[in-house]
Amino acid sequence: MNRGPWVPLLAGDLALAARQAVLDIAADFGSQDRIRNASLADGHAGQALFYDYLARFTGEGKHAELAARSLDAAIDALSEGPPMHPGLYGGFTGVAWTAEHLAEGPEEDSEDAGAEIDEAVQAVLAQRPWGETYDLIRGLVGLGVYALERLPRPAARACLTEVVAHLLELAEIGPVGATWFTPPDHLGPWALSVCPQGRYDLGVAHGVPGVIALLADSYRLDLLDDAGVALLETAVGWLLAQKRGTAGPCFASWIGPGIEPQAARLAWCYGDAGIAATLLYAARAAARPDWEAAALEIAARAAARSIAESGVADAGLCHGALGLAHLFNRIHQATRDDRFAAAARVWYEHGLRLRRPGQGIGGFQVWERRADGSSAWSEDPGFLVGAAGIGLALLAAIADQEPLWDRVLLVATLPLC
């Protein structure tokens, strides 16, 4: 697939500040081993992604060496440590996704190191009925994202076919379309306290937008039969039916029995920015101008929201300022619409203002919710909420190479040619 050029968004003093922050993150990583697990979300695999894209930017061999060392540490921890669950962000498929992504595709006449993982994923997907979550972070959609990265291997196509089959079996078809329910036993303690009867998730990380993006990519690859195509179309219909009003926030975080819907914060994991980015991704994959128009209307409303009303506390990818900056940059690169470039710069500036040199990692800390429900500032080296992801978002704003690592977020919309 041909992709258009990726154009650096930041220039001048802001670009210099972003570059310095990235280098400080790398220096702090190098000064102390802060990582204790293999995972993509908060372990060695996420750090390998950061170092690899840093090496592409700087051209320095030391960064490439650190990327290889981090990936080796992830693979060693996967093979020698306690068993990991299969989920994409915290499990073994995330490590395998990273290895595949950094390898940049299969090499002829070489042994396929990921074949064993493919077999393990196929074994997981063989269970009937599916009793785990359907989401991106830990469930079916995440397994599908892993399989997308492994294409064109036959095992990857087989995994995607199984994922879609499970999604068809789990779907609830109603008057306004198809959706997926998250039962109480799939919710963590805090979520269960808020939604004791379960819920329908509207966020990318745990809900329907992630399903839509995955199904649309499967459609692009001609992996959907008529039932799968209908499921995709009706899922988009259901999601858009949940849109609120004509101004202000578009979506709640979730809906369900006994829940009073409230506007979601502005983030990738939940809220309008993530929904807009994944819907635009799906629109381009499925060649649907009507979905693209809907995505851009949602994105415009998200871009108009102020920092004060966003609910943003820190800088991370998942629900922080630089995650938002990257989403708006991605949408801008796909459309060349100046509204989204301006919004991205606002959020890059805000994210860099949150930086406190000498604290955390590269000056960045995370506002973390604890198990008892309280929150506090902490240090996090990870990809999803911490310093590795922050560094990748900053690199994407100053580099001229497309940040394809965000395929794992389901937002890698084709840049405009």
Coordinates of C-alpha atoms in Angstrom, one line a residue:
M1 CA 0.0 0.0 0.0
N2 CA 1.4 3.4 -1.0
R3 CA 1.5 6.0 1.8
G4 CA 2.0 9.7 1.4
P5 CA 4.8 11.7 3.0
W6 CA 5.0 12.3 6.7
V7 CA 5.8 16.0 7.4
P8 CA 7.3 17.1 10.7
L9 CA 4.7 19.2 12.6
L10 CA 6.9 21.2 15.0
A11 CA 9.6 23.7 14.1
G12 CA 11.7 26.3 15.9
D13 CA 11.9 26.4 19.7
L14 CA 9.1 23.9 20.2
A15 CA 10.9 21.3 18.0
L16 CA 14.1 21.9 20.0
A17 CA 12.2 21.5 23.3
A18 CA 10.7 18.2 22.0
R19 CA 14.0 16.9 20.8
Q20 CA 15.7 17.7 24.2
A21 CA 12.9 16.0 26.1
V22 CA 13.3 12.8 23.9
L23 CA 17.1 12.8 24.5
D24 CA 16.5 13.3 28.3
I25 CA 14.1 10.4 28.4
A26 CA 16.7 8.2 26.6
A27 CA 19.4 9.4 29.1
D28 CA 17.3 8.6 32.1
F29 CA 16.4 5.2 30.7
G30 CA 20.2 4.5 30.3
S31 CA 21.1 5.7 33.7
Q32 CA 19.0 3.1 35.6
D33 CA 17.1 -0.1 34.7
R34 CA 13.5 0.9 35.5
I35 CA 11.7 -1.9 33.7
R36 CA 10.9 -5.3 35.3
N37 CA 8.7 -7.1 32.8
A38 CA 8.5 -8.0 29.1
S39 CA 5.3 -6.3 28.0
L40 CA 4.5 -3.7 25.4
A41 CA 2.4 -1.6 27.7
D42 CA 5.0 -1.0 30.4
G43 CA 8.0 -3.3 29.8
H44 CA 11.0 -4.0 27.7
A45 CA 9.0 -4.3 24.4
G46 CA 7.7 -0.8 24.7
Q47 CA 11.2 0.5 25.5
A48 CA 12.5 -1.3 22.4
L49 CA 9.9 0.6 20.2
F50 CA 11.1 3.9 21.7
Y51 CA 14.8 3.2 21.1
D52 CA 14.2 1.9 17.6
Y53 CA 12.4 5.0 16.4
L54 CA 15.0 7.1 18.2
A55 CA 17.7 5.3 16.3
R56 CA 15.9 6.1 13.0
F57 CA 15.7 9.7 14.0
T58 CA 19.3 10.2 15.2
G59 CA 21.0 7.6 13.0
E60 CA 23.2 6.7 16.0
G61 CA 24.3 3.1 16.4
K62 CA 24.1 3.3 20.2
H63 CA 20.3 3.8 20.0
A64 CA 19.9 0.9 17.6
E65 CA 22.0 -1.2 20.0
L66 CA 19.7 -0.3 22.9
A67 CA 16.7 -1.1 20.9
A68 CA 18.1 -4.6 20.1
R69 CA 19.1 -5.1 23.7
S70 CA 15.6 -4.1 25.0
L71 CA 13.9 -6.4 22.5
D72 CA 16.2 -9.3 23.6
A73 CA 15.4 -8.5 27.2
A74 CA 11.7 -8.7 26.4
I75 CA 12.1 -12.0 24.5
D76 CA 14.3 -13.5 27.3
A77 CA 11.7 -12.4 30.0
L78 CA 9.0 -14.0 27.9
S79 CA 10.8 -17.3 27.5
E80 CA 12.3 -17.5 31.0
G81 CA 9.9 -15.7 33.2
P82 CA 6.4 -16.7 34.5
P83 CA 3.8 -17.5 31.9
M84 CA 2.1 -14.4 30.3
H85 CA -1.5 -14.1 29.2
P86 CA -2.0 -13.7 25.5
G87 CA -3.3 -10.1 25.6
L88 CA -1.6 -7.5 23.3
Y89 CA -0.6 -4.8 25.8
G90 CA 0.3 -6.9 28.8
G91 CA 0.8 -10.3 27.3
F92 CA 3.0 -12.4 25.0
T93 CA 1.4 -11.2 21.7
G94 CA 2.6 -7.7 22.5
V95 CA 6.2 -8.8 22.7
A96 CA 5.7 -10.8 19.5
W97 CA 4.0 -7.8 17.8
T98 CA 7.0 -5.6 18.7
A99 CA 9.5 -8.1 17.4
E100 CA 7.6 -8.4 14.1
H101 CA 7.2 -4.6 13.8
L102 CA 10.8 -3.9 14.3
A103 CA 11.8 -6.7 11.9
E104 CA 9.8 -4.8 9.2
G105 CA 8.3 -7.9 7.6
P106 CA 9.3 -11.5 6.9
E107 CA 12.7 -12.3 5.3
E108 CA 13.0 -15.0 2.7
D109 CA 14.9 -18.2 3.6
S110 CA 14.9 -17.3 7.3
E111 CA 13.4 -19.2 10.2
D112 CA 10.2 -17.6 11.4
A113 CA 10.8 -16.9 15.1
G114 CA 7.1 -16.0 15.5
A115 CA 5.6 -19.3 14.3
E116 CA 5.4 -20.7 17.8
I117 CA 3.5 -17.6 19.0
D118 CA 1.1 -18.0 16.0
E119 CA 0.4 -21.6 17.1
A120 CA -0.2 -20.4 20.7
V121 CA -2.7 -17.7 19.5
Q122 CA -4.5 -20.2 17.3
A123 CA -4.8 -22.5 20.3
V124 CA -6.3 -19.6 22.4
L125 CA -8.7 -18.7 19.6
A126 CA -9.9 -22.3 19.3
Q127 CA -11.9 -22.1 22.5
R128 CA -15.7 -22.1 22.0
P129 CA -17.5 -20.1 23.2
W130 CA -15.1 -17.2 23.7
G131 CA -15.1 -16.5 27.4
E132 CA -12.5 -13.7 27.6
T133 CA -12.8 -10.0 26.8
Y134 CA -13.3 -8.8 23.2
D135 CA -11.3 -5.6 23.6
L136 CA -8.0 -4.2 22.2
I137 CA -5.9 -4.1 25.4
R138 CA -6.3 -7.7 26.5
G139 CA -8.9 -9.4 24.3
L140 CA -9.9 -10.4 20.7
V141 CA -9.3 -7.1 19.0
G142 CA -5.7 -7.1 20.4
L143 CA -5.1 -10.6 19.0
G144 CA -6.4 -9.4 15.7
V145 CA -3.9 -6.5 15.7
Y146 CA -1.1 -9.0 16.4
A147 CA -2.3 -11.0 13.4
L148 CA -2.4 -7.9 11.2
E149 CA 1.3 -7.3 11.9
R150 CA 2.1 -10.9 11.0
L151 CA 0.5 -10.8 7.5
P152 CA 0.8 -12.1 4.9
R153 CA 1.6 -15.4 6.6
P154 CA -1.3 -18.0 6.3
A155 CA -1.3 -18.5 10.1
A156 CA -2.0 -14.7 10.5
R157 CA -4.9 -14.8 8.1
A158 CA -6.3 -17.9 10.0
C159 CA -6.0 -16.0 13.3
L160 CA -7.8 -13.0 11.9
T161 CA -10.6 -15.2 10.5
E162 CA -11.1 -16.7 14.0
V163 CA -11.1 -13.3 15.7
V164 CA -13.8 -12.1 13.3
A165 CA -15.8 -15.3 13.9
H166 CA -15.7 -14.8 17.6
L167 CA -16.8 -11.1 17.2
L168 CA -19.7 -12.3 15.1
E169 CA -20.8 -14.8 17.8
L170 CA -20.5 -12.2 20.6
A171 CA -22.2 -9.4 18.8
E172 CA -25.6 -8.1 20.1
I173 CA -27.7 -6.9 17.1
G174 CA -30.3 -4.3 18.0
P175 CA -32.5 -1.6 16.3
V176 CA -29.6 0.7 15.7
G177 CA -26.8 -1.8 15.0
A178 CA -24.3 -4.2 16.4
T179 CA -22.5 -3.8 19.7
W180 CA -20.6 -5.8 22.3
F181 CA -21.4 -6.1 26.0
T182 CA -18.8 -6.2 28.7
P183 CA -20.2 -8.3 31.6
P184 CA -19.4 -7.5 35.2
D185 CA -16.9 -10.3 35.6
H186 CA -14.7 -8.7 32.9
L187 CA -14.5 -5.4 34.8
G188 CA -11.8 -4.5 37.3
P189 CA -12.7 -3.4 40.9
W190 CA -13.0 0.3 40.1
A191 CA -15.0 -0.2 36.9
L192 CA -17.2 -2.7 38.7
S193 CA -18.0 -0.1 41.4
V194 CA -19.1 2.3 38.7
C195 CA -20.9 -0.2 36.4
P196 CA -22.0 -3.1 38.6
Q197 CA -24.3 -4.6 36.0
G198 CA -21.7 -4.4 33.2
R199 CA -21.6 -1.9 30.3
Y200 CA -21.3 -1.2 26.6
D201 CA -17.9 0.5 26.1
L202 CA -17.4 3.4 23.8
G203 CA -13.7 3.8 24.1
V204 CA -11.0 2.6 21.8
A205 CA -9.0 0.7 24.4
H206 CA -11.9 -1.5 25.7
G207 CA -14.8 -0.9 23.4
V208 CA -16.6 -0.8 20.0
P209 CA -14.3 1.7 18.2
G210 CA -11.5 -0.8 18.4
V211 CA -13.7 -3.5 16.9
I212 CA -14.7 -1.2 14.0
A213 CA -11.1 -0.4 13.1
L214 CA -10.0 -4.0 13.2
L215 CA -13.0 -5.1 11.1
A216 CA -12.3 -2.3 8.6
D217 CA -8.7 -3.4 8.1
S218 CA -9.9 -7.0 7.7
Y219 CA -12.3 -5.7 5.0
R220 CA -9.4 -3.9 3.3
L221 CA -7.5 -7.2 3.2
D222 CA -10.6 -9.0 1.7
L223 CA -10.9 -11.2 4.8
L224 CA -14.6 -10.5 5.6
D225 CA -17.5 -12.4 4.2
D226 CA -20.9 -10.9 3.8
A227 CA -21.7 -11.4 7.4
G228 CA -18.5 -9.7 8.5
V229 CA -19.1 -6.7 6.2
A230 CA -22.6 -6.3 7.6
L231 CA -21.2 -6.5 11.1
L232 CA -18.8 -3.7 10.3
E233 CA -21.4 -1.5 8.8
T234 CA -23.9 -2.0 11.7
A235 CA -21.2 -1.5 14.3
V236 CA -20.4 1.9 12.8
G237 CA -24.2 2.6 12.8
W238 CA -24.4 1.7 16.5
L239 CA -21.5 3.8 17.5
L240 CA -22.7 6.9 15.6
A241 CA -26.1 6.5 17.2
Q242 CA -24.5 7.1 20.6
K243 CA -23.3 10.6 19.5
R244 CA -24.6 13.4 21.7
G245 CA -26.0 16.7 20.4
T246 CA -24.4 19.0 17.8
A247 CA -21.8 20.8 20.0
G248 CA -19.4 20.0 22.8
P249 CA -18.4 16.4 23.7
C250 CA -19.8 13.8 21.4
F251 CA -19.6 10.6 23.4
A252 CA -19.8 9.1 26.9
S253 CA -17.2 6.6 28.1
W254 CA -19.8 3.9 28.3
I255 CA -23.5 3.2 28.6
G256 CA -25.5 0.4 30.1
P257 CA -28.1 -0.7 32.7
G258 CA -28.4 1.7 35.6
I259 CA -25.7 4.1 34.2
E260 CA -26.3 7.8 33.8
P261 CA -24.1 8.7 30.7
Q262 CA -21.6 11.4 31.2
A263 CA -19.3 13.0 28.7
A264 CA -15.9 11.2 28.4
R265 CA -12.6 13.0 29.0
L266 CA -10.6 13.8 25.9
A267 CA -8.2 10.9 25.3
W268 CA -7.2 7.9 23.1
C269 CA -8.5 5.3 25.5
Y270 CA -11.9 6.9 25.9
G271 CA -13.4 10.0 24.4
D272 CA -13.9 11.8 21.1
A273 CA -10.3 12.1 20.0
G274 CA -9.7 8.4 20.0
I275 CA -13.0 7.6 18.5
A276 CA -12.4 10.1 15.7
A277 CA -8.9 8.8 14.9
T278 CA -10.0 5.1 14.8
L279 CA -13.1 5.9 12.8
L280 CA -11.0 7.9 10.3
Y281 CA -8.7 4.9 10.1
A282 CA -11.7 2.6 9.4
A283 CA -13.1 5.0 6.8
R284 CA -9.9 5.0 4.8
A285 CA -9.5 1.2 5.1
A286 CA -13.0 0.6 4.0
A287 CA -13.2 3.5 1.5
R288 CA -16.2 5.1 3.1
P289 CA -16.4 8.9 2.6
D290 CA -19.5 9.0 4.8
W291 CA -17.6 7.6 7.8
E292 CA -14.7 9.9 7.1
A293 CA -17.1 12.9 7.2
A294 CA -18.5 11.7 10.5
A295 CA -15.0 11.1 11.9
L296 CA -13.8 14.6 11.0
E297 CA -16.9 16.2 12.5
I298 CA -16.1 14.4 15.8
A299 CA -12.5 15.4 15.5
A300 CA -13.4 19.0 15.0
R301 CA -15.5 19.1 18.1
A302 CA -12.6 17.4 20.0
A303 CA -10.1 19.9 18.7
A304 CA -12.3 22.7 19.9
R305 CA -12.4 21.5 23.5
S306 CA -10.2 23.5 25.9
I307 CA -7.5 22.1 28.1
A308 CA -9.4 23.0 31.2
E309 CA -12.4 20.9 30.3
S310 CA -10.4 18.0 28.8
G311 CA -9.8 16.0 32.0
V312 CA -6.1 15.7 31.0
A313 CA -3.7 15.5 34.0
D314 CA -0.4 14.2 32.6
A315 CA 1.4 13.7 29.2
G316 CA 1.1 10.0 28.3
L317 CA -0.2 8.3 25.2
C318 CA -3.3 6.6 26.7
H319 CA -5.0 9.6 28.3
G320 CA -2.5 12.4 28.4
A321 CA -1.5 15.6 26.5
L322 CA 1.0 14.1 24.2
G323 CA -1.3 11.2 23.3
L324 CA -3.8 13.8 22.2
A325 CA -1.2 15.8 20.3
H326 CA -0.2 12.6 18.4
L327 CA -3.9 11.9 17.5
F328 CA -4.4 15.4 16.2
N329 CA -1.1 15.2 14.3
R330 CA -2.1 11.9 12.8
I331 CA -5.5 13.3 11.7
H332 CA -3.7 16.4 10.3
Q333 CA -1.3 14.2 8.3
A334 CA -4.2 12.3 6.9
T335 CA -6.2 15.4 5.9
R336 CA -3.8 18.4 5.8
D337 CA -6.5 20.2 7.7
D338 CA -4.9 23.2 9.6
R339 CA -7.5 22.9 12.4
F340 CA -5.9 19.6 13.5
A341 CA -2.3 20.9 13.1
A342 CA -3.2 23.8 15.4
A343 CA -4.8 21.5 17.9
A344 CA -1.8 19.2 17.8
R345 CA 0.5 22.1 18.5
V346 CA -1.6 23.2 21.4
W347 CA -1.3 19.8 23.0
Y348 CA 2.4 19.4 22.3
E349 CA 3.0 22.8 24.0
H350 CA 0.9 21.7 26.9
G351 CA 2.6 18.4 27.2
L352 CA 6.0 20.0 27.2
R353 CA 4.8 22.5 29.9
L354 CA 4.0 19.5 32.1
R355 CA 7.6 18.5 32.0
R356 CA 9.7 19.0 35.2
P357 CA 13.4 18.4 34.5
G358 CA 15.0 16.4 37.2
Q359 CA 11.7 14.6 38.1
G360 CA 10.4 11.3 36.9
I361 CA 11.8 10.1 33.5
G362 CA 13.0 12.9 31.2
G363 CA 11.1 15.3 33.4
F364 CA 7.7 13.4 33.0
Q365 CA 5.6 11.9 35.7
V366 CA 2.3 10.0 35.6
W367 CA -0.9 10.8 37.5
E368 CA -1.7 7.3 38.7
R369 CA -4.8 5.9 40.2
R370 CA -4.0 3.5 43.0
A371 CA -5.8 0.4 44.0
D372 CA -7.5 2.2 46.9
G373 CA -9.0 4.8 44.5
S374 CA -6.6 7.6 45.4
S375 CA -4.2 9.2 42.9
A376 CA -0.6 10.3 43.1
W377 CA 2.3 11.3 40.9
S378 CA 4.6 8.4 40.0
E379 CA 7.4 7.4 37.6
D380 CA 6.4 5.2 34.7
P381 CA 8.8 4.0 32.0
G382 CA 6.2 2.4 29.8
F383 CA 4.7 2.8 26.4
L384 CA 1.0 3.1 27.2
V385 CA 1.0 5.8 29.9
G386 CA 4.7 6.5 30.5
A387 CA 8.0 7.8 29.2
A388 CA 8.5 5.5 26.2
G389 CA 5.1 6.5 24.7
I390 CA 5.7 10.1 25.5
G391 CA 9.1 9.9 23.7
L392 CA 7.5 8.3 20.6
A393 CA 4.8 10.9 20.4
L394 CA 7.4 13.7 20.5
L395 CA 9.6 12.0 17.9
A396 CA 6.5 11.7 15.6
A397 CA 6.2 15.5 15.7
I398 CA 9.8 16.3 14.7
A399 CA 10.8 13.4 12.5
D400 CA 10.1 12.9 8.7
Q401 CA 9.5 9.2 9.1
E402 CA 5.9 8.0 9.6
P403 CA 5.4 6.6 13.1
L404 CA 4.0 3.2 12.2
W405 CA 4.3 2.1 15.8
D406 CA 0.8 3.6 16.2
R407 CA -0.7 0.7 14.3
V408 CA -0.9 -0.9 17.7
L409 CA -3.3 2.0 18.7
L410 CA -5.4 1.4 15.5
V411 CA -4.9 5.0 14.4
A412 CA -2.3 4.7 11.6
T413 CA -4.5 6.4 8.9
L414 CA -2.9 6.9 5.5
P415 CA -1.2 10.2 5.3
L416 CA -2.5 12.4 2.5
C417 CA -0.5 12.1 -0.8

